Amino acid sequence: MSKKILFINNPHYNHSSATLLEGIIENKEQYDLEIYATTSYNYATMTDKGNYVVYSKDVVSKLVDICDVVITANDSFSPTIISADVKKEKGVYLDSNDHDEYLNSPLNYKFYLKREMKIDKVHLDNVYPFWFAAENRYFFGGRDFETIWDNKKTTLSCMMGKDDSKPWRFEINNILKWKYDKRKDFILDPVYGGTDDSNIDTGDRHWSNFFNALADSKISVDGYGAGLANNTGRFFESLACGAALFYMPITTHLPNPFVDGENITLYNSTTQLVEKINGIIDDDKRLKELANAGFNHMLNYHTTKRRGMEFLELCRGHKLI
């Protein structure tokens, strides 16, 4: 008998929700699932894979009672009321807060998915890390690494968005511009424009010109998001586009982690960033090996399909499906 999952969805695009919902949909047949969502965002409606949206509030209320799993994606407003008993019996809370503070109490739910689950903090036993993953739309150059790499012409890109909520990005970007101002094969500013993805409303997070630039880059430099968030969209966008990722130290729980110097390059200061760039920038063989290792590790452990499978196995472990 099919297992039913209700996703109390965000009224907008959200990386965590998109990762989870696309992942569940990717595993729909294997786990024999019926999937329902309360809004059309985050892959709930796709031109090529169906429509999972339930528009009737009365039907949603009934689904809360009959579904095996009820997922609440955090948001400032949700019109769906879920009783305390349902939350405890079969409720899952998806906490996609940029900061490491909890948006709800894990005690209220069967289990709790935490985006920024800090390694140096104590967490309850029913809390599990939930990182972003590579959404299918990220694979702008396909999934054959050799083909992706052969088409690259840009040595390094740093296209991070910068604002007052993440001031460290200004420092990173300014240092790179100062050190490499003569390099014509570097992209050191955000790239926008082109076309959006017609399959999903990302709220202006998907532009073909950006992905073209990323797919053309051998190295992608990224840094923490707002609130020192380890999870950024560009983290997995870079890896899915076959770039060697240079990133800041990972301070949150990440199952199947990346390893510095093996499939990712980590830097803890702008000085170290420049040293590590200079140490590999002219060695195309090592650079390709690093990028290839990151690409393969991402394919094996950090796609939305893999995240969906991990979530569904948690549901099995908690005897929900």
Short mmCIF file of the C-alpha atoms (twelve columns), coordinates in Angstrom:
data_MODEL
# 
_entry.id   MODEL 
# 
loop_
_atom_site.group_PDB 
_atom_site.id 
_atom_site.type_symbol 
_atom_site.label_atom_id 
_atom_site.label_alt_id 
_atom_site.label_comp_id 
_atom_site.label_asym_id 
_atom_site.label_seq_id 
_atom_site.Cartn_x 
_atom_site.Cartn_y 
_atom_site.Cartn_z 
_atom_site.pdbx_PDB_model_num 
ATOM 1   C CA . MET A 1   0.000   0.000  0.000   1 
ATOM 2   C CA . SER A 2   1.291   3.446  -0.913  1 
ATOM 3   C CA . LYS A 3   2.579   5.685  1.856   1 
ATOM 4   C CA . LYS A 4   1.236   9.234  1.903   1 
ATOM 5   C CA . ILE A 5   3.375   12.306 2.553   1 
ATOM 6   C CA . LEU A 6   1.978   15.809 3.050   1 
ATOM 7   C CA . PHE A 7   4.399   18.706 2.580   1 
ATOM 8   C CA . ILE A 8   3.264   21.946 4.231   1 
ATOM 9   C CA . ASN A 9   5.152   24.005 1.676   1 
ATOM 10  C CA . ASN A 10  6.594   27.523 1.635   1 
ATOM 11  C CA . PRO A 11  4.785   30.226 -0.376  1 
ATOM 12  C CA . HIS A 12  8.075   30.911 -2.195  1 
ATOM 13  C CA . TYR A 13  11.274  29.172 -3.296  1 
ATOM 14  C CA . ASN A 14  13.412  27.832 -0.445  1 
ATOM 15  C CA . HIS A 15  16.652  25.855 -0.947  1 
ATOM 16  C CA . SER A 16  15.957  23.402 1.891   1 
ATOM 17  C CA . SER A 17  12.370  22.770 0.841   1 
ATOM 18  C CA . ALA A 18  13.362  22.430 -2.808  1 
ATOM 19  C CA . THR A 19  16.045  19.905 -1.874  1 
ATOM 20  C CA . LEU A 20  13.666  17.811 0.208   1 
ATOM 21  C CA . LEU A 21  10.627  17.922 -2.052  1 
ATOM 22  C CA . GLU A 22  12.563  17.243 -5.253  1 
ATOM 23  C CA . GLY A 23  14.338  14.420 -3.431  1 
ATOM 24  C CA . ILE A 24  11.089  12.830 -2.289  1 
ATOM 25  C CA . ILE A 25  9.673   13.087 -5.803  1 
ATOM 26  C CA . GLU A 26  12.849  11.502 -7.230  1 
ATOM 27  C CA . ASN A 27  12.237  8.496  -4.942  1 
ATOM 28  C CA . LYS A 28  8.472   8.316  -5.464  1 
ATOM 29  C CA . GLU A 29  8.341   5.027  -7.360  1 
ATOM 30  C CA . GLN A 30  11.031  3.246  -5.369  1 
ATOM 31  C CA . TYR A 31  9.256   3.927  -2.063  1 
ATOM 32  C CA . ASP A 32  5.694   3.742  -3.477  1 
ATOM 33  C CA . LEU A 33  4.652   7.221  -2.344  1 
ATOM 34  C CA . GLU A 34  1.671   9.498  -2.730  1 
ATOM 35  C CA . ILE A 35  2.898   13.087 -2.395  1 
ATOM 36  C CA . TYR A 36  0.848   16.181 -1.595  1 
ATOM 37  C CA . ALA A 37  1.978   19.796 -1.195  1 
ATOM 38  C CA . THR A 38  0.131   22.916 -0.067  1 
ATOM 39  C CA . THR A 39  1.698   25.407 -2.515  1 
ATOM 40  C CA . SER A 40  3.113   25.202 -6.029  1 
ATOM 41  C CA . TYR A 41  6.693   26.119 -5.072  1 
ATOM 42  C CA . ASN A 42  9.841   24.012 -4.618  1 
ATOM 43  C CA . TYR A 43  9.085   21.483 -7.372  1 
ATOM 44  C CA . ALA A 44  5.518   20.846 -6.199  1 
ATOM 45  C CA . THR A 45  4.524   21.779 -9.745  1 
ATOM 46  C CA . MET A 46  6.781   20.732 -12.626 1 
ATOM 47  C CA . THR A 47  5.985   20.689 -16.311 1 
ATOM 48  C CA . ASP A 48  7.696   17.331 -16.809 1 
ATOM 49  C CA . LYS A 49  6.997   15.498 -13.532 1 
ATOM 50  C CA . GLY A 50  3.477   16.337 -12.495 1 
ATOM 51  C CA . ASN A 51  1.541   18.532 -10.106 1 
ATOM 52  C CA . TYR A 52  1.445   17.605 -6.416  1 
ATOM 53  C CA . VAL A 53  -0.471  20.636 -5.159  1 
ATOM 54  C CA . VAL A 54  -3.682  20.338 -3.187  1 
ATOM 55  C CA . TYR A 55  -5.558  23.629 -3.430  1 
ATOM 56  C CA . SER A 56  -8.510  22.861 -1.133  1 
ATOM 57  C CA . LYS A 57  -8.036  23.691 2.546   1 
ATOM 58  C CA . ASP A 58  -10.655 21.092 3.427   1 
ATOM 59  C CA . VAL A 59  -8.743  18.396 1.565   1 
ATOM 60  C CA . VAL A 60  -5.478  19.465 3.231   1 
ATOM 61  C CA . SER A 61  -7.143  19.158 6.639   1 
ATOM 62  C CA . LYS A 62  -8.207  15.614 5.781   1 
ATOM 63  C CA . LEU A 63  -4.732  14.786 4.503   1 
ATOM 64  C CA . VAL A 64  -3.237  15.878 7.818   1 
ATOM 65  C CA . ASP A 65  -5.255  13.068 9.400   1 
ATOM 66  C CA . ILE A 66  -4.669  10.313 6.850   1 
ATOM 67  C CA . CYS A 67  -1.083  10.908 5.689   1 
ATOM 68  C CA . ASP A 68  1.722   8.829  7.168   1 
ATOM 69  C CA . VAL A 69  4.154   11.776 7.309   1 
ATOM 70  C CA . VAL A 70  3.356   15.475 7.684   1 
ATOM 71  C CA . ILE A 71  6.287   17.780 6.928   1 
ATOM 72  C CA . THR A 72  6.188   21.403 8.000   1 
ATOM 73  C CA . ALA A 73  8.604   23.648 6.111   1 
ATOM 74  C CA . ASN A 74  9.378   26.589 8.351   1 
ATOM 75  C CA . ASP A 75  7.946   29.945 7.418   1 
ATOM 76  C CA . SER A 76  6.616   33.042 9.107   1 
ATOM 77  C CA . PHE A 77  3.089   32.149 8.083   1 
ATOM 78  C CA . SER A 78  1.333   28.859 7.417   1 
ATOM 79  C CA . PRO A 79  -2.458  28.624 7.107   1 
ATOM 80  C CA . THR A 80  -2.433  24.896 7.925   1 
ATOM 81  C CA . ILE A 81  -3.164  24.032 11.548  1 
ATOM 82  C CA . ILE A 82  -1.580  20.823 12.811  1 
ATOM 83  C CA . SER A 83  -2.484  19.512 16.251  1 
ATOM 84  C CA . ALA A 84  0.164   18.790 18.850  1 
ATOM 85  C CA . ASP A 85  -0.735  15.097 18.765  1 
ATOM 86  C CA . VAL A 86  -0.223  14.859 14.997  1 
ATOM 87  C CA . LYS A 87  3.131   16.626 15.252  1 
ATOM 88  C CA . LYS A 88  4.333   14.181 17.890  1 
ATOM 89  C CA . GLU A 89  2.947   11.129 16.118  1 
ATOM 90  C CA . LYS A 90  4.049   11.779 12.515  1 
ATOM 91  C CA . GLY A 91  5.233   15.367 12.188  1 
ATOM 92  C CA . VAL A 92  8.595   16.425 10.750  1 
ATOM 93  C CA . TYR A 93  9.869   19.988 10.993  1 
ATOM 94  C CA . LEU A 94  12.223  21.338 8.349   1 
ATOM 95  C CA . ASP A 95  14.264  24.141 9.908   1 
ATOM 96  C CA . SER A 96  16.004  26.085 7.120   1 
ATOM 97  C CA . ASN A 97  17.075  29.010 9.276   1 
ATOM 98  C CA . ASP A 98  20.252  30.777 8.051   1 
ATOM 99  C CA . HIS A 99  21.327  30.996 11.697  1 
ATOM 100 C CA . ASP A 100 21.976  28.081 14.022  1 
ATOM 101 C CA . GLU A 101 19.168  29.006 16.435  1 
ATOM 102 C CA . TYR A 102 16.199  26.652 16.428  1 
ATOM 103 C CA . LEU A 103 12.964  27.986 14.921  1 
ATOM 104 C CA . ASN A 104 10.863  25.439 16.790  1 
ATOM 105 C CA . SER A 105 11.308  22.853 19.513  1 
ATOM 106 C CA . PRO A 106 12.304  19.355 18.366  1 
ATOM 107 C CA . LEU A 107 10.323  18.063 21.337  1 
ATOM 108 C CA . ASN A 108 7.142   18.958 19.443  1 
ATOM 109 C CA . TYR A 109 7.864   16.609 16.519  1 
ATOM 110 C CA . LYS A 110 8.580   13.006 15.665  1 
ATOM 111 C CA . PHE A 111 11.872  14.235 14.261  1 
ATOM 112 C CA . TYR A 112 13.473  17.493 13.253  1 
ATOM 113 C CA . LEU A 113 15.652  18.404 10.256  1 
ATOM 114 C CA . LYS A 114 18.169  21.170 10.968  1 
ATOM 115 C CA . ARG A 115 19.963  23.047 8.214   1 
ATOM 116 C CA . GLU A 116 22.659  24.774 10.304  1 
ATOM 117 C CA . MET A 117 23.301  22.073 12.906  1 
ATOM 118 C CA . LYS A 118 26.476  23.287 14.577  1 
ATOM 119 C CA . ILE A 119 29.114  20.698 15.469  1 
ATOM 120 C CA . ASP A 120 30.079  22.453 18.710  1 
ATOM 121 C CA . LYS A 121 26.539  22.435 20.135  1 
ATOM 122 C CA . VAL A 122 24.484  19.720 21.822  1 
ATOM 123 C CA . HIS A 123 21.360  18.557 19.968  1 
ATOM 124 C CA . LEU A 124 18.478  16.268 20.917  1 
ATOM 125 C CA . ASP A 125 18.473  12.700 19.608  1 
ATOM 126 C CA . ASN A 126 15.602  13.335 17.198  1 
ATOM 127 C CA . VAL A 127 17.451  16.160 15.396  1 
ATOM 128 C CA . TYR A 128 19.209  15.346 12.118  1 
ATOM 129 C CA . PRO A 129 21.348  17.516 9.840   1 
ATOM 130 C CA . PHE A 130 19.770  18.510 6.561   1 
ATOM 131 C CA . TRP A 131 22.099  20.213 4.139   1 
ATOM 132 C CA . PHE A 132 21.149  21.577 0.755   1 
ATOM 133 C CA . ALA A 133 21.990  19.311 -2.171  1 
ATOM 134 C CA . ALA A 134 22.559  19.576 -5.906  1 
ATOM 135 C CA . GLU A 135 19.164  20.168 -7.487  1 
ATOM 136 C CA . ASN A 136 18.743  18.733 -10.966 1 
ATOM 137 C CA . ARG A 137 18.622  22.211 -12.483 1 
ATOM 138 C CA . TYR A 138 22.216  22.853 -11.313 1 
ATOM 139 C CA . PHE A 139 23.715  20.425 -13.835 1 
ATOM 140 C CA . PHE A 140 23.984  23.063 -16.504 1 
ATOM 141 C CA . GLY A 141 26.731  21.276 -18.405 1 
ATOM 142 C CA . GLY A 142 25.340  17.773 -18.009 1 
ATOM 143 C CA . ARG A 143 26.717  14.971 -15.832 1 
ATOM 144 C CA . ASP A 144 29.731  13.854 -17.844 1 
ATOM 145 C CA . PHE A 145 32.705  15.433 -16.091 1 
ATOM 146 C CA . GLU A 146 35.168  15.074 -18.966 1 
ATOM 147 C CA . THR A 147 32.842  16.948 -21.302 1 
ATOM 148 C CA . ILE A 148 32.207  19.627 -18.670 1 
ATOM 149 C CA . TRP A 149 35.913  20.149 -17.997 1 
ATOM 150 C CA . ASP A 150 36.913  20.233 -21.666 1 
ATOM 151 C CA . ASN A 151 34.557  23.167 -22.235 1 
ATOM 152 C CA . LYS A 152 35.941  25.344 -19.412 1 
ATOM 153 C CA . LYS A 153 37.766  28.555 -20.347 1 
ATOM 154 C CA . THR A 154 37.530  30.665 -17.154 1 
ATOM 155 C CA . THR A 155 40.214  29.863 -14.589 1 
ATOM 156 C CA . LEU A 156 38.425  31.222 -11.513 1 
ATOM 157 C CA . SER A 157 35.137  32.829 -10.628 1 
ATOM 158 C CA . CYS A 158 33.906  34.464 -7.430  1 
ATOM 159 C CA . MET A 159 30.296  35.455 -8.037  1 
ATOM 160 C CA . MET A 160 29.003  35.708 -4.471  1 
ATOM 161 C CA . GLY A 161 26.231  38.152 -3.731  1 
ATOM 162 C CA . LYS A 162 27.381  40.699 -1.152  1 
ATOM 163 C CA . ASP A 163 25.441  42.733 1.398   1 
ATOM 164 C CA . ASP A 164 25.652  43.840 5.043   1 
ATOM 165 C CA . SER A 165 24.375  40.477 6.328   1 
ATOM 166 C CA . LYS A 166 27.569  38.790 5.077   1 
ATOM 167 C CA . PRO A 167 30.362  41.397 5.249   1 
ATOM 168 C CA . TRP A 168 33.149  38.779 5.014   1 
ATOM 169 C CA . ARG A 169 32.252  38.352 1.365   1 
ATOM 170 C CA . PHE A 170 33.321  41.946 0.644   1 
ATOM 171 C CA . GLU A 171 36.752  41.212 2.126   1 
ATOM 172 C CA . ILE A 172 37.154  38.011 0.112   1 
ATOM 173 C CA . ASN A 173 36.096  39.676 -3.108  1 
ATOM 174 C CA . ASN A 174 38.235  42.776 -2.541  1 
ATOM 175 C CA . ILE A 175 41.359  40.710 -1.858  1 
ATOM 176 C CA . LEU A 176 40.846  38.670 -5.007  1 
ATOM 177 C CA . LYS A 177 40.397  41.824 -7.082  1 
ATOM 178 C CA . TRP A 178 43.514  43.348 -5.552  1 
ATOM 179 C CA . LYS A 179 45.663  40.236 -6.060  1 
ATOM 180 C CA . TYR A 180 44.416  39.238 -9.489  1 
ATOM 181 C CA . ASP A 181 43.378  42.494 -11.129 1 
ATOM 182 C CA . LYS A 182 45.430  41.659 -14.242 1 
ATOM 183 C CA . ARG A 183 43.814  38.269 -14.809 1 
ATOM 184 C CA . LYS A 184 41.414  38.432 -17.725 1 
ATOM 185 C CA . ASP A 185 40.474  34.778 -17.188 1 
ATOM 186 C CA . PHE A 186 38.883  35.510 -13.774 1 
ATOM 187 C CA . ILE A 187 35.278  36.537 -13.054 1 
ATOM 188 C CA . LEU A 188 35.171  38.508 -9.799  1 
ATOM 189 C CA . ASP A 189 31.668  39.987 -9.767  1 
ATOM 190 C CA . PRO A 190 28.151  38.519 -9.702  1 
ATOM 191 C CA . VAL A 191 26.711  37.530 -13.068 1 
ATOM 192 C CA . TYR A 192 22.997  37.894 -13.773 1 
ATOM 193 C CA . GLY A 193 20.743  37.875 -16.799 1 
ATOM 194 C CA . GLY A 194 19.777  35.374 -19.421 1 
ATOM 195 C CA . THR A 195 16.741  33.179 -18.912 1 
ATOM 196 C CA . ASP A 196 15.155  31.681 -15.807 1 
ATOM 197 C CA . ASP A 197 14.307  28.000 -15.411 1 
ATOM 198 C CA . SER A 198 10.868  27.477 -16.924 1 
ATOM 199 C CA . ASN A 199 10.298  24.393 -14.765 1 
ATOM 200 C CA . ILE A 200 10.378  26.137 -11.375 1 
ATOM 201 C CA . ASP A 201 9.909   29.612 -9.913  1 
ATOM 202 C CA . THR A 202 13.154  30.237 -8.010  1 
ATOM 203 C CA . GLY A 203 12.491  33.855 -7.115  1 
ATOM 204 C CA . ASP A 204 15.287  35.145 -9.375  1 
ATOM 205 C CA . ARG A 205 17.827  32.567 -8.154  1 
ATOM 206 C CA . HIS A 206 18.283  30.848 -11.501 1 
ATOM 207 C CA . TRP A 207 19.781  32.745 -14.419 1 
ATOM 208 C CA . SER A 208 21.352  31.112 -17.436 1 
ATOM 209 C CA . ASN A 209 24.175  33.660 -17.672 1 
ATOM 210 C CA . PHE A 210 25.270  32.805 -14.121 1 
ATOM 211 C CA . PHE A 211 25.195  29.073 -14.754 1 
ATOM 212 C CA . ASN A 212 27.012  29.493 -18.055 1 
ATOM 213 C CA . ALA A 213 29.769  31.397 -16.237 1 
ATOM 214 C CA . LEU A 214 29.916  28.787 -13.475 1 
ATOM 215 C CA . ALA A 215 30.021  25.907 -15.961 1 
ATOM 216 C CA . ASP A 216 32.900  27.721 -17.685 1 
ATOM 217 C CA . SER A 217 34.886  28.073 -14.403 1 
ATOM 218 C CA . LYS A 218 37.622  25.716 -13.249 1 
ATOM 219 C CA . ILE A 219 37.616  27.177 -9.721  1 
ATOM 220 C CA . SER A 220 34.650  28.626 -7.841  1 
ATOM 221 C CA . VAL A 221 35.298  30.626 -4.660  1 
ATOM 222 C CA . ASP A 222 32.408  30.771 -2.218  1 
ATOM 223 C CA . GLY A 223 31.920  31.845 1.400   1 
ATOM 224 C CA . TYR A 224 29.427  31.639 4.241   1 
ATOM 225 C CA . GLY A 225 25.974  33.071 3.792   1 
ATOM 226 C CA . ALA A 226 24.026  35.280 6.189   1 
ATOM 227 C CA . GLY A 227 24.364  34.299 9.830   1 
ATOM 228 C CA . LEU A 228 27.593  32.414 8.986   1 
ATOM 229 C CA . ALA A 229 25.436  29.827 7.244   1 
ATOM 230 C CA . ASN A 230 27.484  26.930 5.880   1 
ATOM 231 C CA . ASN A 231 24.725  26.072 3.416   1 
ATOM 232 C CA . THR A 232 24.748  28.260 0.324   1 
ATOM 233 C CA . GLY A 233 23.192  27.636 -3.052  1 
ATOM 234 C CA . ARG A 234 26.524  28.271 -4.762  1 
ATOM 235 C CA . PHE A 235 28.199  25.456 -2.799  1 
ATOM 236 C CA . PHE A 236 26.438  22.719 -4.744  1 
ATOM 237 C CA . GLU A 237 25.880  24.804 -7.867  1 
ATOM 238 C CA . SER A 238 29.674  25.024 -8.173  1 
ATOM 239 C CA . LEU A 239 30.217  21.304 -7.707  1 
ATOM 240 C CA . ALA A 240 27.396  20.366 -10.098 1 
ATOM 241 C CA . CYS A 241 28.982  22.590 -12.745 1 
ATOM 242 C CA . GLY A 242 32.276  20.730 -12.369 1 
ATOM 243 C CA . ALA A 243 34.239  23.496 -10.626 1 
ATOM 244 C CA . ALA A 244 36.841  22.929 -7.932  1 
ATOM 245 C CA . LEU A 245 35.209  24.502 -4.887  1 
ATOM 246 C CA . PHE A 246 37.157  26.773 -2.519  1 
ATOM 247 C CA . TYR A 247 35.131  27.268 0.658   1 
ATOM 248 C CA . MET A 248 35.365  28.311 4.295   1 
ATOM 249 C CA . PRO A 249 35.671  25.737 7.145   1 
ATOM 250 C CA . ILE A 250 32.565  23.579 7.554   1 
ATOM 251 C CA . THR A 251 31.246  24.004 11.101  1 
ATOM 252 C CA . THR A 252 27.927  22.130 10.842  1 
ATOM 253 C CA . HIS A 253 27.149  18.425 10.765  1 
ATOM 254 C CA . LEU A 254 27.382  17.128 7.196   1 
ATOM 255 C CA . PRO A 255 27.004  13.373 6.630   1 
ATOM 256 C CA . ASN A 256 29.538  12.057 4.095   1 
ATOM 257 C CA . PRO A 257 31.620  15.229 4.426   1 
ATOM 258 C CA . PHE A 258 33.968  16.693 1.873   1 
ATOM 259 C CA . VAL A 259 37.680  16.402 2.684   1 
ATOM 260 C CA . ASP A 260 40.023  19.373 2.418   1 
ATOM 261 C CA . GLY A 261 42.640  18.835 -0.270  1 
ATOM 262 C CA . GLU A 262 40.894  15.731 -1.587  1 
ATOM 263 C CA . ASN A 263 37.584  16.872 -3.059  1 
ATOM 264 C CA . ILE A 264 37.302  20.463 -1.828  1 
ATOM 265 C CA . THR A 265 39.671  23.249 -0.754  1 
ATOM 266 C CA . LEU A 266 38.974  24.955 2.578   1 
ATOM 267 C CA . TYR A 267 40.427  28.309 3.622   1 
ATOM 268 C CA . ASN A 268 40.178  30.067 6.992   1 
ATOM 269 C CA . SER A 269 41.510  33.471 5.953   1 
ATOM 270 C CA . THR A 270 41.950  35.538 2.823   1 
ATOM 271 C CA . THR A 271 45.709  35.017 3.152   1 
ATOM 272 C CA . GLN A 272 45.258  31.261 3.098   1 
ATOM 273 C CA . LEU A 273 42.797  31.540 0.224   1 
ATOM 274 C CA . VAL A 274 45.356  33.346 -1.936  1 
ATOM 275 C CA . GLU A 275 48.081  30.864 -0.939  1 
ATOM 276 C CA . LYS A 276 45.908  27.908 -1.918  1 
ATOM 277 C CA . ILE A 277 44.862  29.501 -5.201  1 
ATOM 278 C CA . ASN A 278 48.499  30.226 -6.079  1 
ATOM 279 C CA . GLY A 279 49.468  26.674 -5.134  1 
ATOM 280 C CA . ILE A 280 47.233  25.075 -7.755  1 
ATOM 281 C CA . ILE A 281 46.263  27.717 -10.301 1 
ATOM 282 C CA . ASP A 282 48.968  26.735 -12.811 1 
ATOM 283 C CA . ASP A 283 48.692  22.983 -12.293 1 
ATOM 284 C CA . ASP A 284 45.804  22.018 -14.538 1 
ATOM 285 C CA . LYS A 285 46.236  18.296 -13.823 1 
ATOM 286 C CA . ARG A 286 45.847  18.728 -10.047 1 
ATOM 287 C CA . LEU A 287 43.048  21.220 -10.528 1 
ATOM 288 C CA . LYS A 288 41.132  18.796 -12.730 1 
ATOM 289 C CA . GLU A 289 41.656  15.951 -10.240 1 
ATOM 290 C CA . LEU A 290 40.335  18.123 -7.400  1 
ATOM 291 C CA . ALA A 291 37.290  19.226 -9.390  1 
ATOM 292 C CA . ASN A 292 36.585  15.667 -10.564 1 
ATOM 293 C CA . ALA A 293 36.801  14.307 -7.015  1 
ATOM 294 C CA . GLY A 294 34.378  16.977 -5.781  1 
ATOM 295 C CA . PHE A 295 31.999  16.311 -8.661  1 
ATOM 296 C CA . ASN A 296 31.962  12.548 -8.020  1 
ATOM 297 C CA . HIS A 297 31.583  12.915 -4.247  1 
ATOM 298 C CA . MET A 298 28.659  15.252 -4.845  1 
ATOM 299 C CA . LEU A 299 27.074  12.788 -7.306  1 
ATOM 300 C CA . ASN A 300 27.442  9.919  -4.839  1 
ATOM 301 C CA . TYR A 301 26.260  11.636 -1.666  1 
ATOM 302 C CA . HIS A 302 24.831  15.097 -2.230  1 
ATOM 303 C CA . THR A 303 22.124  15.093 -4.890  1 
ATOM 304 C CA . THR A 304 18.476  15.766 -4.094  1 
ATOM 305 C CA . LYS A 305 17.699  12.113 -4.866  1 
ATOM 306 C CA . ARG A 306 20.204  11.062 -2.214  1 
ATOM 307 C CA . ARG A 307 18.764  13.577 0.300   1 
ATOM 308 C CA . GLY A 308 15.282  12.263 -0.407  1 
ATOM 309 C CA . MET A 309 16.433  8.683  0.162   1 
ATOM 310 C CA . GLU A 310 18.138  9.637  3.439   1 
ATOM 311 C CA . PHE A 311 14.952  11.362 4.604   1 
ATOM 312 C CA . LEU A 312 12.765  8.405  3.686   1 
ATOM 313 C CA . GLU A 313 15.105  6.031  5.511   1 
ATOM 314 C CA . LEU A 314 14.751  8.254  8.579   1 
ATOM 315 C CA . CYS A 315 10.979  7.899  8.197   1 
ATOM 316 C CA . ARG A 316 11.401  4.126  8.072   1 
ATOM 317 C CA . GLY A 317 13.638  4.204  11.114  1 
ATOM 318 C CA . HIS A 318 10.942  6.102  12.992  1 
ATOM 319 C CA . LYS A 319 8.310   3.615  11.694  1 
ATOM 320 C CA . LEU A 320 6.380   6.248  9.744   1 
ATOM 321 C CA . ILE A 321 6.503   4.452  6.386   1 
# 
